[in-house]
mmCIF file of C-alpha atoms and ligand atoms in Angstrom:
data_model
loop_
_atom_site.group_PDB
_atom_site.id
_atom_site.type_symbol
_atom_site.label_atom_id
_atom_site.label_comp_id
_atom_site.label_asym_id
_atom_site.label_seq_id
_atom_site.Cartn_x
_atom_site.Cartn_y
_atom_site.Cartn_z
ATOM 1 C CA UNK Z 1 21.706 -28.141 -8.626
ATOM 2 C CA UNK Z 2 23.541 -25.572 -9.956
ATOM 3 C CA UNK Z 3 24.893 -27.298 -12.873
ATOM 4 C CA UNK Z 4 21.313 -28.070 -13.456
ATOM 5 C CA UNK Z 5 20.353 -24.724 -13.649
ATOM 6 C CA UNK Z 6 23.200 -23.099 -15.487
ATOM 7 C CA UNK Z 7 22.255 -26.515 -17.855
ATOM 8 C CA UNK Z 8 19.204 -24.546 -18.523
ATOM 9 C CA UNK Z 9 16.845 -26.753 -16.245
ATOM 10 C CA UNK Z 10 14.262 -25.731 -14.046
ATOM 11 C CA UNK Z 11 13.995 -26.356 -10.555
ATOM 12 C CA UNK Z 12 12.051 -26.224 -7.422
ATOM 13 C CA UNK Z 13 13.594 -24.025 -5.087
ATOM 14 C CA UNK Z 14 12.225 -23.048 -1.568
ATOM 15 C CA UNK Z 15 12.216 -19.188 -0.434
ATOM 16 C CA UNK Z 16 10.536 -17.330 2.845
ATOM 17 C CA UNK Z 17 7.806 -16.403 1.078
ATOM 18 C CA UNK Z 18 6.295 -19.837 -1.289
ATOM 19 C CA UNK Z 19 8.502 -22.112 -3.335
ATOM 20 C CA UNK Z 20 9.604 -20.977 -6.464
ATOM 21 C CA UNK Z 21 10.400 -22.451 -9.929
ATOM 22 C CA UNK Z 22 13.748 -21.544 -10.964
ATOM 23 C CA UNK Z 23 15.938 -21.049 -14.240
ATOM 24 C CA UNK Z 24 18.426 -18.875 -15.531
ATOM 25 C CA UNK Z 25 17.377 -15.446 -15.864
ATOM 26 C CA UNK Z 26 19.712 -15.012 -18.607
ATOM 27 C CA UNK Z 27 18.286 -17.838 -20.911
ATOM 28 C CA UNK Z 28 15.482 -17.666 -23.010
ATOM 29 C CA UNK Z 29 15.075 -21.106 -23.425
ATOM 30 C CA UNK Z 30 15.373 -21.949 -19.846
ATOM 31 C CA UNK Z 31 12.769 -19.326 -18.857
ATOM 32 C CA UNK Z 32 10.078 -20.519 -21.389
ATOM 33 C CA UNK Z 33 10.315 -23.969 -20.055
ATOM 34 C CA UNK Z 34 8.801 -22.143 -16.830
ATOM 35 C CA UNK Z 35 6.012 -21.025 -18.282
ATOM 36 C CA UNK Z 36 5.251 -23.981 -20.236
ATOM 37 C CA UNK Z 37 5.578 -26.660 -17.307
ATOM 38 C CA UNK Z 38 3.194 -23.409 -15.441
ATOM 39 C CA UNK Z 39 0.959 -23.103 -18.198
ATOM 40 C CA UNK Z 40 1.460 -19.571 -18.219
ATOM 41 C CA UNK Z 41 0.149 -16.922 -20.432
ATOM 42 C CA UNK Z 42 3.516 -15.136 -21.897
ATOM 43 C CA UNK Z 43 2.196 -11.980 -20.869
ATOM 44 C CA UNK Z 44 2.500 -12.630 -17.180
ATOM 45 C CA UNK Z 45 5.629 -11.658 -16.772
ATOM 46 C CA UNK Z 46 8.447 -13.060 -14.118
ATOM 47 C CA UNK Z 47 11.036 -12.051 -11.097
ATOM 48 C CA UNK Z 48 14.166 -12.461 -11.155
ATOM 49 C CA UNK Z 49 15.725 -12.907 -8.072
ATOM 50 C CA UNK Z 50 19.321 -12.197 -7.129
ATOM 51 C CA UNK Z 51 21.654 -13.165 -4.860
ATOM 52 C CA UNK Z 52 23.726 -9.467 -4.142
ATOM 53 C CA UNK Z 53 23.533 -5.859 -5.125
ATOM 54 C CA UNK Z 54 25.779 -6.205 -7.982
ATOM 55 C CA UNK Z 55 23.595 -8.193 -9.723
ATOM 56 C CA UNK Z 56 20.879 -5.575 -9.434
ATOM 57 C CA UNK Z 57 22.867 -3.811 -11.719
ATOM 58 C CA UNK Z 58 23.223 -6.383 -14.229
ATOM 59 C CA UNK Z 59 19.160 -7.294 -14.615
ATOM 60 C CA UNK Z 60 17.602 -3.165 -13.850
ATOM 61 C CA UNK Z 61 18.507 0.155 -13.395
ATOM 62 C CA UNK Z 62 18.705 1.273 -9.551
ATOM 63 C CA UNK Z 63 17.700 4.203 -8.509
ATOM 64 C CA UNK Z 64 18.119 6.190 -4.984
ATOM 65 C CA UNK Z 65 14.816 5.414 -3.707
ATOM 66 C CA UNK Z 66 15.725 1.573 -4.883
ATOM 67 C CA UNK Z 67 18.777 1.812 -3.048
ATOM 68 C CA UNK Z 68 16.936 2.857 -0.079
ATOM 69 C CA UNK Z 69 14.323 0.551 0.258
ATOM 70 C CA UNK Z 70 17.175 -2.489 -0.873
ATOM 71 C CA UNK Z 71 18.895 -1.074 2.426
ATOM 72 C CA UNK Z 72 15.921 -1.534 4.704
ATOM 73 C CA UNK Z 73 14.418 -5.085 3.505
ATOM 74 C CA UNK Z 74 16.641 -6.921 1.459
ATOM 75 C CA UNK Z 75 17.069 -9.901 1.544
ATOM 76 C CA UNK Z 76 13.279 -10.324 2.160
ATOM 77 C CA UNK Z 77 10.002 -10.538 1.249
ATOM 78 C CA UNK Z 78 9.591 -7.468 -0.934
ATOM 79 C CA UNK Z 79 10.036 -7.258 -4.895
ATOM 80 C CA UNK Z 80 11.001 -4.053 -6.884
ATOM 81 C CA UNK Z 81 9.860 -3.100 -9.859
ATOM 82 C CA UNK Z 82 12.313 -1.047 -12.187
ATOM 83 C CA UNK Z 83 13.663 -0.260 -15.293
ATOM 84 C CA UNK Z 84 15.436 -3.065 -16.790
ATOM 85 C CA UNK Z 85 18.524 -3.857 -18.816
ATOM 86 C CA UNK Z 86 18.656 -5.294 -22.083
ATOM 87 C CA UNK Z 87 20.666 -8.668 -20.662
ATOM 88 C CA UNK Z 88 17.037 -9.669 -19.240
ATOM 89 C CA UNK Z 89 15.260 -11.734 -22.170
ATOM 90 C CA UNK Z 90 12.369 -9.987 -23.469
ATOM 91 C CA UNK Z 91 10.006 -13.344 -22.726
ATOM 92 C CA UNK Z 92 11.386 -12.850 -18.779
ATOM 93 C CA UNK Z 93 9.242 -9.395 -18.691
ATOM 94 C CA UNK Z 94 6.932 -10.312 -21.015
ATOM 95 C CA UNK Z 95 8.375 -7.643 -23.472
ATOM 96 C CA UNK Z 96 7.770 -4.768 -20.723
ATOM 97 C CA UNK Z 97 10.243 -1.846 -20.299
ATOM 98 C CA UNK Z 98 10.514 -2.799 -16.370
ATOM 99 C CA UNK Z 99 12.095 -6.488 -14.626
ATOM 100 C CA UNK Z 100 10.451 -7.170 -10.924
ATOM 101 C CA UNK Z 101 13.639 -8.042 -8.947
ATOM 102 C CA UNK Z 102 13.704 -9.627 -5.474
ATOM 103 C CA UNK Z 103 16.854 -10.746 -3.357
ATOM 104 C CA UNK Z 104 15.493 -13.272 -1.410
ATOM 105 C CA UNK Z 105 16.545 -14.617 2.414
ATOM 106 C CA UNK Z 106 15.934 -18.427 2.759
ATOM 107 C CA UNK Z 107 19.344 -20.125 2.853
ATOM 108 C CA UNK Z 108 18.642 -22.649 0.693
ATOM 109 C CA UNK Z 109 17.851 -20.543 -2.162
ATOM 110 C CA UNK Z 110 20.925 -17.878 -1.781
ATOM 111 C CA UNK Z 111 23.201 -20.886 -1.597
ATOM 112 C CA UNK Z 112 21.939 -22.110 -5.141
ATOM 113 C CA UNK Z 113 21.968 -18.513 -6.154
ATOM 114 C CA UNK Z 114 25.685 -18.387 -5.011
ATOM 115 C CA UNK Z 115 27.060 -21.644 -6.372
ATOM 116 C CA UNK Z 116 25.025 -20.450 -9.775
ATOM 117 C CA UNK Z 117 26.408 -17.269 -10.182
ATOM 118 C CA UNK Z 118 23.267 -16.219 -12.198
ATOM 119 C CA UNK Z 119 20.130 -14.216 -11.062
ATOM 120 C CA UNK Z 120 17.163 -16.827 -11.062
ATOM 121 C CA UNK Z 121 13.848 -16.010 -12.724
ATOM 122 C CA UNK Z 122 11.254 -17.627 -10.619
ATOM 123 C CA UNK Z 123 7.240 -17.415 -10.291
ATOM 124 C CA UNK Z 124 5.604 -19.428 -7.624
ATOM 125 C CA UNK Z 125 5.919 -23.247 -8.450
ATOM 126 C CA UNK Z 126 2.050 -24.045 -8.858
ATOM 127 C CA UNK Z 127 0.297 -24.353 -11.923
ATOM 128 C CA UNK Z 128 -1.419 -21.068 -13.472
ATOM 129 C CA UNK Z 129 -4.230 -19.610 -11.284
ATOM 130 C CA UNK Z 130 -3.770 -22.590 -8.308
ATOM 131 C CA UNK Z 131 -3.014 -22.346 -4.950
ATOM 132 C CA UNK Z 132 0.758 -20.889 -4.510
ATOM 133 C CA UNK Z 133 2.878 -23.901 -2.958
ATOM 134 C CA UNK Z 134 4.032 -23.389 0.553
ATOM 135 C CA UNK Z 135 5.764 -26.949 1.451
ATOM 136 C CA UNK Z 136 7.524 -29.107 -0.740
ATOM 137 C CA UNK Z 137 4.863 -31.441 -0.990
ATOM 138 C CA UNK Z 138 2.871 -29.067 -2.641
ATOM 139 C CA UNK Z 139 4.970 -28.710 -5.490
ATOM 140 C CA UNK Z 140 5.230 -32.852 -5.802
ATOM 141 C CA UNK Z 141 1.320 -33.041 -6.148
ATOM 142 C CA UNK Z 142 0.797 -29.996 -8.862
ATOM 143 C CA UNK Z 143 4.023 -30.058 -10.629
ATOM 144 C CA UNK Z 144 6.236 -33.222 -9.765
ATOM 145 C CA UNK Z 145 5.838 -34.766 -13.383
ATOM 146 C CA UNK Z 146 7.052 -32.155 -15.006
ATOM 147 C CA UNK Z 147 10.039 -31.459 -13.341
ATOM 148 C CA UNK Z 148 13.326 -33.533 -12.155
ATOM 149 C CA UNK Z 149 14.369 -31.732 -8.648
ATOM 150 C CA UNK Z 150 12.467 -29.740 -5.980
ATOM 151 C CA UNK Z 151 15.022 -29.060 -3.108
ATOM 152 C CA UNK Z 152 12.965 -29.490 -0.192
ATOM 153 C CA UNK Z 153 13.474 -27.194 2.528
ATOM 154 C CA UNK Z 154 10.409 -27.576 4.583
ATOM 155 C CA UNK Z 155 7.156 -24.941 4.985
ATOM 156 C CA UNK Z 156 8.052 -21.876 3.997
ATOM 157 C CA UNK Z 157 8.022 -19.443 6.863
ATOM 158 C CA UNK Z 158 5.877 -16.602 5.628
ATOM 159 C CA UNK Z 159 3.666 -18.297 3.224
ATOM 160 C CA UNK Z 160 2.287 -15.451 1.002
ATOM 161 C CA UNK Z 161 4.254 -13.947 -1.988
ATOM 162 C CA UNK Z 162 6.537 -10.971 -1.822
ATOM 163 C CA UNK Z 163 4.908 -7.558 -1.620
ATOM 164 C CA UNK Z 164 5.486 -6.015 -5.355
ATOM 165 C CA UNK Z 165 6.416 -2.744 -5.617
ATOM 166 C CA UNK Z 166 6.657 -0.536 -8.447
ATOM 167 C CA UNK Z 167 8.826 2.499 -8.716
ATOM 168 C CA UNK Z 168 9.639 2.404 -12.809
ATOM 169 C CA UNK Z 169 8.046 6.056 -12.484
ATOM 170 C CA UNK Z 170 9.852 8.676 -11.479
ATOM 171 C CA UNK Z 171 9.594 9.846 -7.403
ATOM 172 C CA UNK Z 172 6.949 7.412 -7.557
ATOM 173 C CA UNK Z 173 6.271 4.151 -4.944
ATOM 174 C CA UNK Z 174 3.392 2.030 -5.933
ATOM 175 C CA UNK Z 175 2.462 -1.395 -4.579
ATOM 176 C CA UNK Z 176 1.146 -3.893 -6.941
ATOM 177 C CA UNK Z 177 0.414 -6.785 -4.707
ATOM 178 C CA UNK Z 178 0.493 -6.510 -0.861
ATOM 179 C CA UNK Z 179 2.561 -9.366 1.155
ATOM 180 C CA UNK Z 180 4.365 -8.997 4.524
ATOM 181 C CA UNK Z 181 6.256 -6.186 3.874
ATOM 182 C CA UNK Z 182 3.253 -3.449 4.454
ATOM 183 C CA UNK Z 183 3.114 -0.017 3.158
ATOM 184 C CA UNK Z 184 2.886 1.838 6.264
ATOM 185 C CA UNK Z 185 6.348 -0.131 7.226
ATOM 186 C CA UNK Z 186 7.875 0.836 4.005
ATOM 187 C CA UNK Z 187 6.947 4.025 4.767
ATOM 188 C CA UNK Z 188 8.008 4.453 8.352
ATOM 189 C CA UNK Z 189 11.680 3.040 7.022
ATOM 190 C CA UNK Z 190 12.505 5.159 4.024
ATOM 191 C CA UNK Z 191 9.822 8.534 4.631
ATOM 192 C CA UNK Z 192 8.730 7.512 0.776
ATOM 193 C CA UNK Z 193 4.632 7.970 0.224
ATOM 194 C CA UNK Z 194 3.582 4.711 -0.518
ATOM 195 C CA UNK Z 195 0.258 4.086 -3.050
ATOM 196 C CA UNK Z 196 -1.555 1.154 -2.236
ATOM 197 C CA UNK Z 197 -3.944 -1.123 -3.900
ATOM 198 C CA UNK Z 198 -7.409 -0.914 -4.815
ATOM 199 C CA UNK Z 199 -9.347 -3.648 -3.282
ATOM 200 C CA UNK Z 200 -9.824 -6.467 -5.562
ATOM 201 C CA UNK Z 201 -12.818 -6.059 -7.981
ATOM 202 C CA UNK Z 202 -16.270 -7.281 -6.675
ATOM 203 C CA UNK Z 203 -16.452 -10.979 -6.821
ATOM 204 C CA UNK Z 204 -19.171 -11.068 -9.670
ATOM 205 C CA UNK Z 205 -16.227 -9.922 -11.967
ATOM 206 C CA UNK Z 206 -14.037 -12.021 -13.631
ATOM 207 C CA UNK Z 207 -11.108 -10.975 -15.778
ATOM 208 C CA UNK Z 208 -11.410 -11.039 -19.509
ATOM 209 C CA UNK Z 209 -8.579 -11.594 -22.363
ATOM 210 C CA UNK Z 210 -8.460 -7.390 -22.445
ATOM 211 C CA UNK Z 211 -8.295 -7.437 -19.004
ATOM 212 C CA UNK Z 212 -4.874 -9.735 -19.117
ATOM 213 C CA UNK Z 213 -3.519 -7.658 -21.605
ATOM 214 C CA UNK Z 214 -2.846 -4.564 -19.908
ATOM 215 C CA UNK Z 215 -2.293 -5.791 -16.553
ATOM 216 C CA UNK Z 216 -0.126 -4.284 -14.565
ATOM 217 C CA UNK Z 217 0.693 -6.812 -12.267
ATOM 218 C CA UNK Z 218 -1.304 -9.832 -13.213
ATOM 219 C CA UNK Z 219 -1.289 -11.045 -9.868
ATOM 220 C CA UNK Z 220 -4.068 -8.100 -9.771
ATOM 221 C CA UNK Z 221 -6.187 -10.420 -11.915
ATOM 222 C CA UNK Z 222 -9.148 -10.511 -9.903
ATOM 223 C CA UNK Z 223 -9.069 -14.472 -9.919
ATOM 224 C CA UNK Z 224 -5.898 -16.133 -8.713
ATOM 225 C CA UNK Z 225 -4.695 -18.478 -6.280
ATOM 226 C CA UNK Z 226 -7.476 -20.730 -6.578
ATOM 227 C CA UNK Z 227 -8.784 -23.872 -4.713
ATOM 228 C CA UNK Z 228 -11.066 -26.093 -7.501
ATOM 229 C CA UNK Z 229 -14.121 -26.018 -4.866
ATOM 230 C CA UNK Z 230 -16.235 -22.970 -4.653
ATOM 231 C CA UNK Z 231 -14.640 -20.693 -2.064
ATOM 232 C CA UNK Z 232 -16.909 -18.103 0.660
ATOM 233 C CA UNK Z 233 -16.019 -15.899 2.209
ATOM 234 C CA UNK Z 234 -17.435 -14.547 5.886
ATOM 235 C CA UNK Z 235 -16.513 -11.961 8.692
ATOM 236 C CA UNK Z 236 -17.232 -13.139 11.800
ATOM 237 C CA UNK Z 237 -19.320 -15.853 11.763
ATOM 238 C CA UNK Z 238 -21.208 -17.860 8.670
ATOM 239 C CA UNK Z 239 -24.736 -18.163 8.652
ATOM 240 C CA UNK Z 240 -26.012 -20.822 10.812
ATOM 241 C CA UNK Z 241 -27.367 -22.683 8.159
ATOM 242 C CA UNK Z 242 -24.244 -22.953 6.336
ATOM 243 C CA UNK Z 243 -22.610 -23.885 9.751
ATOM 244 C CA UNK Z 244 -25.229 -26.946 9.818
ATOM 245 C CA UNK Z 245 -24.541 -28.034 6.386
ATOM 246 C CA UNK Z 246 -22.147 -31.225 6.550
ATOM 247 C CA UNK Z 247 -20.803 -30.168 2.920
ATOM 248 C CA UNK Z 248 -19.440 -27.137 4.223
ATOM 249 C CA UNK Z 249 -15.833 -26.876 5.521
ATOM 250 C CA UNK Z 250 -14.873 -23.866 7.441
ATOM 251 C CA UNK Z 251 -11.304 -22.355 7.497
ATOM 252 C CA UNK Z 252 -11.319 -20.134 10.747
ATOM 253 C CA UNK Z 253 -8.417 -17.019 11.764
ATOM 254 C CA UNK Z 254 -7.896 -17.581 15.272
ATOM 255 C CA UNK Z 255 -10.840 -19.626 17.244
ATOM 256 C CA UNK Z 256 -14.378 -20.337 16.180
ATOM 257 C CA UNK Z 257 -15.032 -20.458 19.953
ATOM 258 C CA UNK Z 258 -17.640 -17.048 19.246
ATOM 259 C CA UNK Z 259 -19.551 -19.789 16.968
ATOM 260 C CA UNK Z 260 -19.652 -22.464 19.567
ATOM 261 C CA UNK Z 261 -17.932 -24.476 16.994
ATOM 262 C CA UNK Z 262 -15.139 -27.432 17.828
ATOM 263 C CA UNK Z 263 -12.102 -27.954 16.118
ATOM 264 C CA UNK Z 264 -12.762 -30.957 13.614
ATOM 265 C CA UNK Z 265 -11.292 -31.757 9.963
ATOM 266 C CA UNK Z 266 -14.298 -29.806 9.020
ATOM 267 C CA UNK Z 267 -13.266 -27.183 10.950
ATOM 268 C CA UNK Z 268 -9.976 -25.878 11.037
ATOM 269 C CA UNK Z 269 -8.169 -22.798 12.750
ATOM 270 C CA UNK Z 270 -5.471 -21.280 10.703
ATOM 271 C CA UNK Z 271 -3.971 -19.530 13.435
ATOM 272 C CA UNK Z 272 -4.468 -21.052 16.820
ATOM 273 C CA UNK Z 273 -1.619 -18.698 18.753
ATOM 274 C CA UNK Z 274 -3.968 -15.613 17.590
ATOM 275 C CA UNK Z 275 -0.981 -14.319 15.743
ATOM 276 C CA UNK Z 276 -1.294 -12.629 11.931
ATOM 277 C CA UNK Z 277 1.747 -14.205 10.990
ATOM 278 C CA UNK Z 278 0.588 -18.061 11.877
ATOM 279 C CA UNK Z 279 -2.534 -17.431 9.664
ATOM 280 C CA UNK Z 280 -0.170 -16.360 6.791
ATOM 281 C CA UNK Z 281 1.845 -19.159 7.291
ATOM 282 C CA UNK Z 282 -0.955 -21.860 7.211
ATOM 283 C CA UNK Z 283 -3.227 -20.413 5.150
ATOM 284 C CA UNK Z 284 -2.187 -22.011 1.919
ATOM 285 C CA UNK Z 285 -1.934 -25.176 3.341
ATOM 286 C CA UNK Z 286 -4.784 -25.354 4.771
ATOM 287 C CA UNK Z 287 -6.477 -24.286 1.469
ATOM 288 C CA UNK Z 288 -4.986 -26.994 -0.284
ATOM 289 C CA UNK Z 289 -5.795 -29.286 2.462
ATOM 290 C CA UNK Z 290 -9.944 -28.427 2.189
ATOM 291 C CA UNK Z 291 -9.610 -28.218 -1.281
ATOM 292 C CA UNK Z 292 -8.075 -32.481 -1.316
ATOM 293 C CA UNK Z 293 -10.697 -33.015 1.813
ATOM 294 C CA UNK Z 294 -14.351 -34.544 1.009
ATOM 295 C CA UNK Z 295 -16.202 -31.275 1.425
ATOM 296 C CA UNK Z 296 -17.530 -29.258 -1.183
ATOM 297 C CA UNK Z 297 -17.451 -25.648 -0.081
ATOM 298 C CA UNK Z 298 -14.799 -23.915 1.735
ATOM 299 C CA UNK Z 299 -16.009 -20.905 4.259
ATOM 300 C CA UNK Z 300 -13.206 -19.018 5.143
ATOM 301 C CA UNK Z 301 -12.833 -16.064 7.659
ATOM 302 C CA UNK Z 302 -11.190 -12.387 6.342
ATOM 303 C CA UNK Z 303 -9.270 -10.861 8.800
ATOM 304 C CA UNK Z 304 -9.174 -7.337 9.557
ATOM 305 C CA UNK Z 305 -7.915 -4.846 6.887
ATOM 306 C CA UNK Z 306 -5.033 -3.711 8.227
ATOM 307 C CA UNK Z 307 -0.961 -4.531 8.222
ATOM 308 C CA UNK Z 308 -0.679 -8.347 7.043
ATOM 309 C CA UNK Z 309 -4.661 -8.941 7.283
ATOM 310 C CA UNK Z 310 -4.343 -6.741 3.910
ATOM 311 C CA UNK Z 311 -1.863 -9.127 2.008
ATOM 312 C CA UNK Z 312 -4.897 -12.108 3.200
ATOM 313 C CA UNK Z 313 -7.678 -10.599 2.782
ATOM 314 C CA UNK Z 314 -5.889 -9.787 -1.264
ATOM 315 C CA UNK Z 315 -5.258 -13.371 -1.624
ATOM 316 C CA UNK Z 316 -8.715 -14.596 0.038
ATOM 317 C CA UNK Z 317 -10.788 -12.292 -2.412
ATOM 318 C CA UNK Z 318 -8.983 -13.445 -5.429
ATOM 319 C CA UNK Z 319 -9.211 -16.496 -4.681
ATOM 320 C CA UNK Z 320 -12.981 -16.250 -4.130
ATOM 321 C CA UNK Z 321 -13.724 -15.250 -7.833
ATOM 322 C CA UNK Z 322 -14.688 -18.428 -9.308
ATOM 323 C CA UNK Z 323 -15.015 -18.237 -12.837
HETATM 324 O O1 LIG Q 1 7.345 -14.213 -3.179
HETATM 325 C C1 LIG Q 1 7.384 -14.174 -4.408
HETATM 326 O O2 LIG Q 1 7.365 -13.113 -5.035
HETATM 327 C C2 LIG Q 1 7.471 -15.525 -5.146
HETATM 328 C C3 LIG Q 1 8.803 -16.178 -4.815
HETATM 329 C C4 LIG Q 1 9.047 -17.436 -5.609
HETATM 330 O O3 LIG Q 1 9.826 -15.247 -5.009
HETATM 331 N N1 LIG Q 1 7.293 -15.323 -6.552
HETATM 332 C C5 LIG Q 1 6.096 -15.007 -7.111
HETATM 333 O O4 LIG Q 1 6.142 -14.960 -8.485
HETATM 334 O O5 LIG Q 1 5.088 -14.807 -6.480
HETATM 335 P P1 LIG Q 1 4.844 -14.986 -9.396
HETATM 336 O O6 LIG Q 1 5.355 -15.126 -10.773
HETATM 337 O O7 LIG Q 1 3.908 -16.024 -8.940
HETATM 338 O O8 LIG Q 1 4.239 -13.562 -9.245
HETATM 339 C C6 LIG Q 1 4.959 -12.507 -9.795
HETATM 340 C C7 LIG Q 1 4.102 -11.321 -10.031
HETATM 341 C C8 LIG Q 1 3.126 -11.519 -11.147
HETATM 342 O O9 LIG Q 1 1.877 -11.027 -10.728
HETATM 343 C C9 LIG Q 1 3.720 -10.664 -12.258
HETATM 344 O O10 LIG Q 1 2.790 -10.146 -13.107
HETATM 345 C C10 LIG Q 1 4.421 -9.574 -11.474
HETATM 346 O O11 LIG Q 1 4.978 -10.258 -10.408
HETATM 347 N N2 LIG Q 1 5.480 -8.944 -12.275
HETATM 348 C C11 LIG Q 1 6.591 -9.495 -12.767
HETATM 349 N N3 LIG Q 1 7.295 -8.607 -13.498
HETATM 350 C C12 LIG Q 1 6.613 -7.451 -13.465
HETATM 351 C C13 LIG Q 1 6.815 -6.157 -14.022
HETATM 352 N N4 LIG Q 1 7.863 -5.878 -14.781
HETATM 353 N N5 LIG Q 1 5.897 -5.210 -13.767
HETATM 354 C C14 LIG Q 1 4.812 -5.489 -12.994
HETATM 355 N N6 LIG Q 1 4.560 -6.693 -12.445
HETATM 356 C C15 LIG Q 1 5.439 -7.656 -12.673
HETATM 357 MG MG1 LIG Q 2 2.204 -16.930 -8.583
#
């Protein structure tokens, strides 16, 4: 695999959060193949993920606060944005003055970043604006033709993307996109003020050319992570009518038990322990799963705004915004 990679191919690579698609970080070539077999725009730019703190060195420019919050969550689910190094290739950042960099915990994927040597650019493996892929099998249904290996290392155990974080600015901490890692825990570890996002735009608007442009983190587009059906969104409970509609599935957090609703493949619970972190976990799946099934509309239940109902709630809105 690794000769693969430093061969400048690209790979399918499993990590805690969703399954990336992997090249060399320090090869052009190999890192526009990713965004051709993603069909994505080349101002969307990538992480690179490394295996140690050296390397962190060789891709961006640490600072003390980087150092800090390196200290506290890597290797996890959290991605820094910084001020890069010239080594980086300019299509990598997508010609930006910053690199997001992530040192990621699954075993599989530091062992391939060991035996490589090389940080790893790597976006989610899905095709532009689709559902992020959370099992192996995923990645075999949207991308399997166009690629030769996916290392298969089962469902991913978080199942939502890294929580970006930008601190290019000066005494600044900014998140871009929220994941597992949640401000108030970032935070409570390094005594840093943490900005967080503004909610996702309404749904009724949809993200123009200009709006791609200057983008800070296009993964603030307000449509991403996409099922092809038409995706709703409810609170507690859909309207009845909707309930009674056979076309409808439903995608519920915990229990639809409130509803008087039983569990059927119309019906499915994301999280049947009651815990966060199961509904994470499943929640791409399950998307995917609807989104294959014979129904036509997907109702899905937002959970409460706080800790890692934020990081759902982020993906469940963007996902909403049909175009
Ligand atoms: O959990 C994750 O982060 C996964 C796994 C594979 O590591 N990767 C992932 O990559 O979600 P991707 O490409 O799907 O999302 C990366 C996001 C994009 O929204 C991109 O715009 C943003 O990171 N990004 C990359 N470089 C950036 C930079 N220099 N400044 C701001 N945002 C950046
Ligand atoms: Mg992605």
């Amino acid at each position: 695999m690794a000769a693969s990679l430093c061969a400048d191919e690209v790979v399918a690579l499993p990590t805690e959060t969703v399954y990336g698609l992997a090249a060399n970080a320090f090869s052009p070539v190999a890192c526009e193949r990713v965004f051709a077999i993603k069909g994505r725009p080349a101002n969307d730019p990538l992480i690179v993920h490394i295996h140690d703190l050296a390397q962190l060195d060789e891709v961006a420019f640490s600072t003390p606060e980087a150092e800090c919050i390196a200290k506290a969550f890597w290797p996890g689910a959290l991605t820094m944005v910084l001020r890069r190094r010239d080594r980086i290739p300019d299509n990598v950042t997508s010609g930006l003055a910053t690199v997001a960099v992530r040192m990621p915990a699954h075993p599989v994927m530091r062992a391939v970043l060991q035996a490589c040597g090389k940080p790893l650019a790597a976006p989610s493996a899905n095709p532009f604006g689709y559902i992020s892929p959370t099992r192996p099998e995923h990645v075999l249904s949207s991308l399997g033709e166009k690629i030769r290996f996916i290392l298969d290392g089962g469902p991913c155990e978080i199942g939502l993307e890294s929580t970006i974080l930008d601190l290019s600015e000066p005494r600044s901490a900014r998140i871009l996109r929220p994941g597992a890692i949640s401000a108030s825990r970032i935070k409570r570890h390094t005594g840093m003020d943490v900005i967080s996002p503004q909610s996702p735009p309404a749904p009724s608007r949809f993200p123009s050319e200009d709006d791609r442009a200057d983008v800070k983190a296009p993964g603030m587009l307000a449509r991403h992570y996409s099922p092809r059906k038409p995706l709703i969104l409810f609170e507690n409970s859909p309207p009845k009518g909707a309930l009674d509609d056979p076309s409808n599935g439903f995608l519920w957090l915990y229990s639809p038990d409130k509803a008087g609703v039983r569990i059927s493949p119309r019906h499915v619970t994301l999280a049947p322990d009651g815990r966060p972190e199961t509904a994470a976990r499943n929640l791409f799946h399950e998307l995917r799963r609807m989104d294959e099934s014979p129904v036509e509309h997907i109702w899905a239940q937002l959970p409460a705004d706080e800790d890692l109902g934020v990081a759902i709630r982020d993906r469940l809105r963007r996902a909403a915004n049909q175009a």
